[in-house]
PDB file of C-alpha atoms in Angstrom:
ATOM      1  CA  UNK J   1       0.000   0.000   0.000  1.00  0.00           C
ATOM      2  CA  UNK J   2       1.621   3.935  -0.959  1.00  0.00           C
ATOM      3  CA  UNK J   3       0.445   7.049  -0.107  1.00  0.00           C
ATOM      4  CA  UNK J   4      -0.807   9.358  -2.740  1.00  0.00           C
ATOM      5  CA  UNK J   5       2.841  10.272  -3.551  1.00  0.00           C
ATOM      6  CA  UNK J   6       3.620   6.834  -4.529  1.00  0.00           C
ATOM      7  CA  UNK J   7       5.937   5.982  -1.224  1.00  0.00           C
ATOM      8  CA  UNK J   8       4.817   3.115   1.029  1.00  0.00           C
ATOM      9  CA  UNK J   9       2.688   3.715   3.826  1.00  0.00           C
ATOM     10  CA  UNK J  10       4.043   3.806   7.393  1.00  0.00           C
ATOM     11  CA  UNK J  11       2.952   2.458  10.011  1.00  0.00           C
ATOM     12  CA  UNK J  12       4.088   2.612  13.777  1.00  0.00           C
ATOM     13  CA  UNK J  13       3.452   0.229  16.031  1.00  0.00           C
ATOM     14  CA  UNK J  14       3.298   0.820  19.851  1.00  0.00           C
ATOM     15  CA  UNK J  15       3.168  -1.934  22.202  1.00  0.00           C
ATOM     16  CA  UNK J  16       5.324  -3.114  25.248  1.00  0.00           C
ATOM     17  CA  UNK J  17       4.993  -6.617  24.347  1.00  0.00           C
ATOM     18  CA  UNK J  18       8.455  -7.604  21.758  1.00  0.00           C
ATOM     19  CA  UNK J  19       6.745 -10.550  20.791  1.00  0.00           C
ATOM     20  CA  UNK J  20       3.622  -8.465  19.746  1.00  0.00           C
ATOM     21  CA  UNK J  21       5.422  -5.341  17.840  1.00  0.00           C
ATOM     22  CA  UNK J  22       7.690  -8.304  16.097  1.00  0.00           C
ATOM     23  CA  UNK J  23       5.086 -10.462  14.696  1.00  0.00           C
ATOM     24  CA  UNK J  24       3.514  -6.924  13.801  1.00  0.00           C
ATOM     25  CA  UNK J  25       6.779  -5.436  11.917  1.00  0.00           C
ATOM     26  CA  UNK J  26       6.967  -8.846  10.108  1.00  0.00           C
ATOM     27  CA  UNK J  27       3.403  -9.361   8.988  1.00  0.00           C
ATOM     28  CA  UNK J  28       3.476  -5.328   7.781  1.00  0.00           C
ATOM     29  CA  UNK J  29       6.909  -5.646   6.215  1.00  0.00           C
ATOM     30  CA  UNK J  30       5.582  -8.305   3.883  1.00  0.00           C
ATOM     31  CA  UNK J  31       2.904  -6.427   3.166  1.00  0.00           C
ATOM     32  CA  UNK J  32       4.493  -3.593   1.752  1.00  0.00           C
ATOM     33  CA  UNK J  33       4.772  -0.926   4.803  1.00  0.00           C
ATOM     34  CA  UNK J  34       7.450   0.731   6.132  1.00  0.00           C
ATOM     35  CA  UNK J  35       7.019   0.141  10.176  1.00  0.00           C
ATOM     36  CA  UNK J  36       8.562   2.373  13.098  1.00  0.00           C
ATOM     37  CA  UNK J  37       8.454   0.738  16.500  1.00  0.00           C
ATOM     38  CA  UNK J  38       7.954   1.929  20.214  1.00  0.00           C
ATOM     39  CA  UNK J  39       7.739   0.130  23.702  1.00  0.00           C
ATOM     40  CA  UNK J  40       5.746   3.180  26.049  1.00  0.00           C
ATOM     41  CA  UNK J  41       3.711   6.211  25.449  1.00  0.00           C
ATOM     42  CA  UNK J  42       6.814   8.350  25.576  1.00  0.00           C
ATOM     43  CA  UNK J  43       7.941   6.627  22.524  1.00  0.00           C
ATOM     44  CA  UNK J  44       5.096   6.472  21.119  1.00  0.00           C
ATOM     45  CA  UNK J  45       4.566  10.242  21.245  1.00  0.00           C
ATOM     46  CA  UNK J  46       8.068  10.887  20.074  1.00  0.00           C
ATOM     47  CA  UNK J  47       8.351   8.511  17.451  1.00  0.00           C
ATOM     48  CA  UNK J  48       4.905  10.035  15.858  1.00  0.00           C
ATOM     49  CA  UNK J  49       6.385  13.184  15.965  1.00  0.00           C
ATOM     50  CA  UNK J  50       9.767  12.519  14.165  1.00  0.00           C
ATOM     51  CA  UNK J  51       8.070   9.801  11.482  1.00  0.00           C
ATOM     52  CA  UNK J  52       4.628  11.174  11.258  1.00  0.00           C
ATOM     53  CA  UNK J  53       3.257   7.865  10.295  1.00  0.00           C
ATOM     54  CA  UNK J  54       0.330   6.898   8.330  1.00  0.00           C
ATOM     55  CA  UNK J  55      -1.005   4.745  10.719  1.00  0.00           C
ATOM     56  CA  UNK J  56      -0.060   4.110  14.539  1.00  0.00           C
ATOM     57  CA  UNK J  57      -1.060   0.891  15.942  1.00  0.00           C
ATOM     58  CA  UNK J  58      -1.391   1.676  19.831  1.00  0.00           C
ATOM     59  CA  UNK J  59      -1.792  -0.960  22.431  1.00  0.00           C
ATOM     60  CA  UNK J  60      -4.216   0.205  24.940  1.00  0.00           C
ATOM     61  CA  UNK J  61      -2.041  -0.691  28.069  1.00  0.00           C
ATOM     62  CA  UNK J  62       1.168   1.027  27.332  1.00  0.00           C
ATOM     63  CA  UNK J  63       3.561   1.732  30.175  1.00  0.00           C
ATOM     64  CA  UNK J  64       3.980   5.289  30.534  1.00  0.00           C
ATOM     65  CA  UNK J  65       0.112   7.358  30.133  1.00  0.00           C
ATOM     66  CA  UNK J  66      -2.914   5.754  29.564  1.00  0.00           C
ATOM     67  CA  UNK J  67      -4.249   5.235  25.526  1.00  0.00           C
ATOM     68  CA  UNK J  68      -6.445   8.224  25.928  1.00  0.00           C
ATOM     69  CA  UNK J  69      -3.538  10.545  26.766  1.00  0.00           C
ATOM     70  CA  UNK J  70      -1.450   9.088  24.076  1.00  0.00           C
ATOM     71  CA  UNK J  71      -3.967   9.812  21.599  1.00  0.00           C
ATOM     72  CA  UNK J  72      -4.757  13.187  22.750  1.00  0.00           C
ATOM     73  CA  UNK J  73      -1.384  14.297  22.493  1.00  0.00           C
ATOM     74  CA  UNK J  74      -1.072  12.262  18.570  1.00  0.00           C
ATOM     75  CA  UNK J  75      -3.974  13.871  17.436  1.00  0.00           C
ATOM     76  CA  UNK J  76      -3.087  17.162  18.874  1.00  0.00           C
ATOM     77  CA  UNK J  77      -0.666  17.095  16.073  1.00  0.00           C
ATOM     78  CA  UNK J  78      -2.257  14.883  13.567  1.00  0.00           C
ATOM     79  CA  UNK J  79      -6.120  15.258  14.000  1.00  0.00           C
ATOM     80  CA  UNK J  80      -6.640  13.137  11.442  1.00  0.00           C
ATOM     81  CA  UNK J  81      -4.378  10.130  12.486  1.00  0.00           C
ATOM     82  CA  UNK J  82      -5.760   6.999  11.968  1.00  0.00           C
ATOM     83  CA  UNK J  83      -5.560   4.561  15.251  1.00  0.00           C
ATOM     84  CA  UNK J  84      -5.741   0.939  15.426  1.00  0.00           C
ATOM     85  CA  UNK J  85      -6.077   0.141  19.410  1.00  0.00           C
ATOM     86  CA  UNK J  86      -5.232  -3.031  20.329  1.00  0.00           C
ATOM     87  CA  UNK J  87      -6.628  -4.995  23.670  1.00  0.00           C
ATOM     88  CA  UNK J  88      -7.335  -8.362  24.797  1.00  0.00           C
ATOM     89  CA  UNK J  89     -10.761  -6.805  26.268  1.00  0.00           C
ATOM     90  CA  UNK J  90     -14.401  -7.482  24.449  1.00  0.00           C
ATOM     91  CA  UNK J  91     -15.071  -4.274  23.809  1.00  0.00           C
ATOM     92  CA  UNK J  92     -13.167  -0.735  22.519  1.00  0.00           C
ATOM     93  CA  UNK J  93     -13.309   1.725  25.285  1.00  0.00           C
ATOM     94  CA  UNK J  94     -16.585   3.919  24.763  1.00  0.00           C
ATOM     95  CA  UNK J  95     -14.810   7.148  23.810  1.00  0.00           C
ATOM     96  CA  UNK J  96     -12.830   5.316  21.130  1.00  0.00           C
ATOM     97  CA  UNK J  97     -14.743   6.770  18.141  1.00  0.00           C
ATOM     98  CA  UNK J  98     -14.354   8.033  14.868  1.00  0.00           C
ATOM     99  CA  UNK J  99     -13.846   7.139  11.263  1.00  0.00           C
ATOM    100  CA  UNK J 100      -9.964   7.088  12.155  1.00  0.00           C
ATOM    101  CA  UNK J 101      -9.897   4.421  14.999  1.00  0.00           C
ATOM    102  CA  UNK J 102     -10.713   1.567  14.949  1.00  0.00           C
ATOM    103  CA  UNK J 103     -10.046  -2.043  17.575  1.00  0.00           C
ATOM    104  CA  UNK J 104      -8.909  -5.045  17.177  1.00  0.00           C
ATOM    105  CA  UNK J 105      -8.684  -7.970  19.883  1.00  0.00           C
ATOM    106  CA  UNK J 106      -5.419  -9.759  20.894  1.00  0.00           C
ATOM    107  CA  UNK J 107      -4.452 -12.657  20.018  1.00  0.00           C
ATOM    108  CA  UNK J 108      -4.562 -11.149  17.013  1.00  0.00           C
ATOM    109  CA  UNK J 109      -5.762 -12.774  13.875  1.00  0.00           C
ATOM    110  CA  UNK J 110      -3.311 -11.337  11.372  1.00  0.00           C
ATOM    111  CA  UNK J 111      -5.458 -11.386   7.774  1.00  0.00           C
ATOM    112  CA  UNK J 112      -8.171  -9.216  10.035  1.00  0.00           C
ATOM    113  CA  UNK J 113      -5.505  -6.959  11.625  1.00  0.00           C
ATOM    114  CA  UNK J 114      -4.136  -6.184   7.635  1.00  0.00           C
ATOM    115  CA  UNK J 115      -7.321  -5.897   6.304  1.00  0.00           C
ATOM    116  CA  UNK J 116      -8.418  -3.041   9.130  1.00  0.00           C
ATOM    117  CA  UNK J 117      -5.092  -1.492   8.675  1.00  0.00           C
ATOM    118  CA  UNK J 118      -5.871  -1.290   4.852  1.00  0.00           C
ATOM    119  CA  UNK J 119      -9.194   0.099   5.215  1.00  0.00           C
ATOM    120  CA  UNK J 120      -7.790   2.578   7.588  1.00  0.00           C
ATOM    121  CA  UNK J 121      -5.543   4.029   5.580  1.00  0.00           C
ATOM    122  CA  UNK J 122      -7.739   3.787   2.622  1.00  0.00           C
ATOM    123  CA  UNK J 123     -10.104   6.017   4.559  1.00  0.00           C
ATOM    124  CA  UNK J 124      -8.094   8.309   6.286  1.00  0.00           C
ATOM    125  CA  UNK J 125      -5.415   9.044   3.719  1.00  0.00           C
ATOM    126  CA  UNK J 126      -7.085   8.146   0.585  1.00  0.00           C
ATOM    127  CA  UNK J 127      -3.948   5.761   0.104  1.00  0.00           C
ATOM    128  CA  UNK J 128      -4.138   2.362  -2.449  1.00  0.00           C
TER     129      UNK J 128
END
């Protein structure tokens, strides 16, 4: 998947778990996207600024601020920013709205975590 400009898509990926963020990198390296990485919402909030991804996958219990401050400080830069949240809970938290978020339950099923990060970006950035 590119942008608009023709470059690939990037996508950063923001969980505490190695395990998780490598079998993430992998499965979104063979799909085409360039992938940043980060282990707490310090990271996360630094790494966003200096890449300014496409996408930013976001566990929802990162060390470090809780998902909701993460996002408010993304988004206070981005507004736009497409979010994946990730969680091993039923449900996405109530306030998680918007045609730029979206959830996804751990253990992750990896066809339906690439095909919501396509439609994501599709949506938000108009990307193919």
């Amino acid at each position: 998947m590119t942008t608009p400009e023709g470059s690939p898509a990037s996508v950063l990926i923001a969980d505490d778990d190695s395990l998780v963020r490598g079998v993430l990198r992998m499965a979104l390296t063979r799909a085409g996207y360039v992938v940043f990485e980060a282990r707490d919402a310090d990271e996360v909030i630094a790494a966003a600024a200096e890449h300014t991804p496409d996408l930013v996958v976001l566990d929802i219990n990162m060390p470090g601020g809780t998902v909701h401050d993460t996002l408010g400080s993304m988004r206070e830069r981005e507004p736009d920013l497409p979010v994946l949240v990730l969680s091993g809970e039923l449900r996405p938290p109530a306030d998680l709205t918007g045609p730029a978020s979206d959830f996804a339950r751990k253990p992750i099923d990896l066809d339906d975590f690439l095909d919501r990060v396509r439609r994501l970006l599709e949506n938000s950035r108009g990307t193919a």
